Short mmCIF file of C-alpha atoms in Angstrom, two decimals:
data_model
loop_
_atom_site.label_atom_id
_atom_site.label_comp_id
_atom_site.label_asym_id
_atom_site.label_seq_id
_atom_site.Cartn_x
_atom_site.Cartn_y
_atom_site.Cartn_z
CA MET A 1 182.79 83.58 139.12
CA ARG A 2 179.14 84.10 139.98
CA LYS A 3 176.63 81.62 138.65
CA LYS A 4 174.58 84.21 136.71
CA SER A 5 177.58 85.76 134.94
CA ARG A 6 178.95 82.27 134.18
CA SER A 7 175.71 81.22 132.51
CA ILE A 8 175.62 84.42 130.43
CA ILE A 9 179.19 83.83 129.26
CA ILE A 10 178.37 80.20 128.40
CA ILE A 11 175.36 81.32 126.33
CA VAL A 12 177.51 83.88 124.48
CA ILE A 13 180.18 81.26 123.76
CA VAL A 14 177.56 78.81 122.46
CA ILE A 15 176.13 81.51 120.15
CA ILE A 16 179.62 82.42 118.90
CA THR A 17 180.36 78.73 118.27
CA ILE A 18 177.15 78.34 116.25
CA ILE A 19 178.09 81.44 114.23
CA PHE A 20 181.51 79.91 113.47
CA TYR A 21 179.92 76.72 112.14
CA VAL A 22 177.29 78.58 110.07
CA MET A 23 179.95 80.84 108.54
CA ALA A 24 182.09 77.81 107.71
CA TYR A 25 179.15 76.13 105.98
CA VAL A 26 178.36 79.24 103.93
CA LEU A 27 181.99 79.69 102.89
CA TRP A 28 182.38 76.01 102.06
CA ALA A 29 179.48 76.29 99.59
CA ASN A 30 181.73 78.41 97.34
CA THR A 31 184.93 76.46 97.94
CA LEU A 32 186.02 73.64 95.68
CA ALA A 33 187.55 71.30 98.22
CA ASP A 34 186.78 68.05 99.92
CA ILE A 35 185.30 69.09 103.25
CA ARG A 36 186.43 65.83 104.87
CA ILE A 37 190.10 66.75 104.45
CA ILE A 38 189.57 70.26 105.81
CA CYS A 39 187.56 68.90 108.76
CA ALA A 40 190.22 66.29 109.50
CA LEU A 41 192.98 68.93 109.59
CA CYS A 42 191.04 71.48 111.62
CA GLY A 43 189.52 68.84 113.89
CA GLY A 44 192.95 67.38 114.57
CA MET A 45 194.24 70.79 115.54
CA GLY A 46 191.24 71.31 117.83
CA LEU A 47 191.73 67.93 119.49
CA ILE A 48 195.46 68.42 119.99
CA SER A 49 195.00 71.90 121.46
CA GLY A 50 192.31 70.48 123.77
CA THR A 51 194.83 68.19 125.44
CA ILE A 52 196.93 71.23 126.33
CA LEU A 53 194.36 73.95 127.02
CA TRP A 54 191.49 72.08 128.68
CA LYS A 55 192.36 73.61 132.06
CA ALA A 56 191.49 77.08 130.76
CA TRP A 57 187.83 76.02 130.64
CA LYS A 58 187.67 75.04 134.35
CA LYS A 59 186.56 78.48 135.51
CA LEU A 60 183.95 78.78 132.80
CA THR A 61 182.37 75.34 133.14
CA GLY A 62 182.82 75.06 136.89
CA VAL A 63 183.94 71.44 136.49
CA ASP A 64 187.42 70.16 137.34
CA LYS A 65 187.17 67.01 135.22
CA PHE A 66 189.15 66.54 132.02
CA LEU A 67 186.50 65.24 129.59
CA PRO A 68 183.83 68.01 129.78
CA ASN A 69 186.44 70.76 129.50
CA TYR A 70 188.26 68.93 126.71
CA ILE A 71 185.03 68.54 124.72
CA CYS A 72 184.07 72.20 125.21
CA HIS A 73 187.48 73.39 124.09
CA SER A 74 187.68 71.02 121.13
CA VAL A 75 184.23 71.90 119.75
CA PHE A 76 184.81 75.65 120.11
CA THR A 77 188.33 75.52 118.69
CA PHE A 78 187.34 73.30 115.74
CA GLY A 79 184.59 75.78 114.75
CA PHE A 80 186.98 78.71 115.08
CA ILE A 81 189.80 77.07 113.11
CA ILE A 82 187.64 75.83 110.22
CA CYS A 83 185.91 79.21 109.97
CA MET A 84 189.22 81.10 109.96
CA PHE A 85 190.72 78.65 107.46
CA LEU A 86 187.90 79.22 104.96
CA ILE A 87 187.78 82.99 105.58
CA LEU A 88 191.53 83.33 104.97
CA ASN A 89 191.37 81.10 101.89
CA LYS A 90 188.62 83.23 100.32
CA SER A 91 189.72 86.68 101.52
CA PHE A 92 193.33 86.39 100.41
CA ALA A 93 192.66 84.63 97.12
CA ASP A 94 195.22 85.31 94.39
CA ARG A 95 193.47 87.73 92.00
CA THR A 96 196.02 86.96 89.28
CA THR A 97 194.70 83.38 89.05
CA ASN A 98 191.21 84.61 88.15
CA HIS A 99 189.88 82.45 85.33
CA VAL A 100 186.61 81.23 83.87
CA GLU A 101 186.01 77.52 84.08
CA LYS A 102 183.46 75.58 82.07
CA VAL A 103 181.66 72.98 84.16
CA VAL A 104 179.07 70.44 83.09
CA VAL A 105 175.66 70.00 84.70
CA ASP A 106 175.98 66.38 85.79
CA SER A 107 172.72 66.16 87.73
CA LYS A 108 169.68 68.19 88.65
CA ILE A 109 168.54 67.75 92.23
CA VAL A 110 165.32 68.78 93.97
CA LYS A 111 165.20 68.65 97.75
CA LYS A 112 161.85 68.96 99.49
CA LEU A 113 161.96 70.90 102.75
CA HIS A 114 159.17 71.56 105.21
CA LYS A 115 158.03 74.87 106.65
CA SER A 116 157.09 74.91 110.28
CA LYS A 117 153.93 76.50 111.59
CA ARG A 118 153.31 77.72 115.10
CA VAL A 119 150.15 76.17 116.55
CA GLY A 120 150.54 77.06 120.19
CA ARG A 121 152.63 78.97 122.62
CA ARG A 122 155.47 76.45 122.55
CA SER A 123 154.56 74.03 119.82
CA TYR A 124 155.27 73.91 116.11
CA VAL A 125 154.13 71.48 113.46
CA SER A 126 155.37 70.70 109.98
CA ASP A 127 153.27 72.61 107.46
CA ASP A 128 153.82 73.11 103.73
CA THR A 129 156.67 71.71 101.70
CA TYR A 130 158.82 73.73 99.34
CA ASN A 131 161.48 72.80 96.85
CA VAL A 132 165.14 73.81 96.83
CA TYR A 133 166.93 73.27 93.52
CA TYR A 134 170.57 72.26 92.98
CA TRP A 135 172.89 71.51 90.13
CA GLY A 136 175.45 68.77 90.49
CA LEU A 137 178.36 70.33 88.60
CA ARG A 138 181.26 68.22 87.34
CA PHE A 139 184.55 70.11 87.08
CA SER A 140 187.36 69.27 84.67
CA ASN A 141 189.39 67.63 87.46
CA GLY A 142 186.51 65.24 88.24
CA VAL A 143 185.21 66.97 91.38
CA VAL A 144 181.42 67.14 91.70
CA LYS A 145 179.93 70.08 93.62
CA GLU A 146 176.29 70.84 94.39
CA ILE A 147 175.34 74.50 93.90
CA GLN A 148 171.96 75.93 94.82
CA ILE A 149 170.07 77.59 91.95
CA SER A 150 166.73 79.26 91.39
CA GLY A 151 163.65 77.45 90.13
CA SER A 152 163.78 79.21 86.76
CA GLN A 153 167.41 78.13 86.21
CA TYR A 154 166.40 74.59 87.11
CA GLU A 155 163.57 74.63 84.56
CA LYS A 156 165.74 76.04 81.75
CA SER A 157 168.75 73.78 82.27
CA HIS A 158 169.36 70.30 80.92
CA LEU A 159 171.79 67.55 81.83
CA GLY A 160 175.05 68.08 79.95
CA ASP A 161 174.68 71.87 79.75
CA THR A 162 177.80 73.96 80.28
CA VAL A 163 177.94 76.56 83.05
CA LEU A 164 180.64 79.23 83.31
CA LEU A 165 182.09 79.92 86.76
CA GLU A 166 184.59 82.64 87.59
CA MET A 167 187.18 81.10 89.91
CA GLU A 168 190.35 82.02 91.78
CA ASN A 169 192.93 80.07 93.75
CA GLY A 170 192.60 80.78 97.45
CA LEU A 171 195.37 81.51 99.91
CA PHE A 172 195.88 77.80 100.62
CA ASP A 173 195.67 76.97 96.89
CA ILE A 174 192.09 75.76 97.24
CA PRO A 175 189.91 77.03 94.37
CA VAL A 176 187.13 79.47 95.27
CA ILE A 177 184.05 80.20 93.15
CA VAL A 178 183.86 83.98 92.81
CA GLU A 179 180.82 84.33 90.60
CA ARG A 180 178.45 82.38 88.38
CA ILE A 181 178.43 83.84 84.86
#
């Protein structure tokens, strides 16, 4: 494989891998599950498949050693598996289990983030700060989930308020938040 085409393929694979992780994060925001358990299952599958399929990455990386190819395969496969797991859970949710659940606002959280400002051709500096608002919602089974809200919802809400969420059981019996009522 030529060096130029190999580097283009590597860039495409890195971009696809980043997309997998971003999609998994977005889908997890509306999934009521402990992410550590999901990561452990999907990561284990990625690590196990890496011991078998690491040789497939030899042509792409141009390295004959085990460790670099194993790491490349495991990182890519973990992103793919966790993304597909969450997509399947949400897409094939059981519509008959649709129900409204009352959850309690357990905490109100404000996170300060910084905007970046371009000051030169290749340099950026931290500029203004802005606030992102979250509710810490406590479900009836004891699970606490942070959900991003608007500033006006943050101002109007109080600790102990009740919020209605429309929920369904996903394909793998993991609850999914469909809509905030």
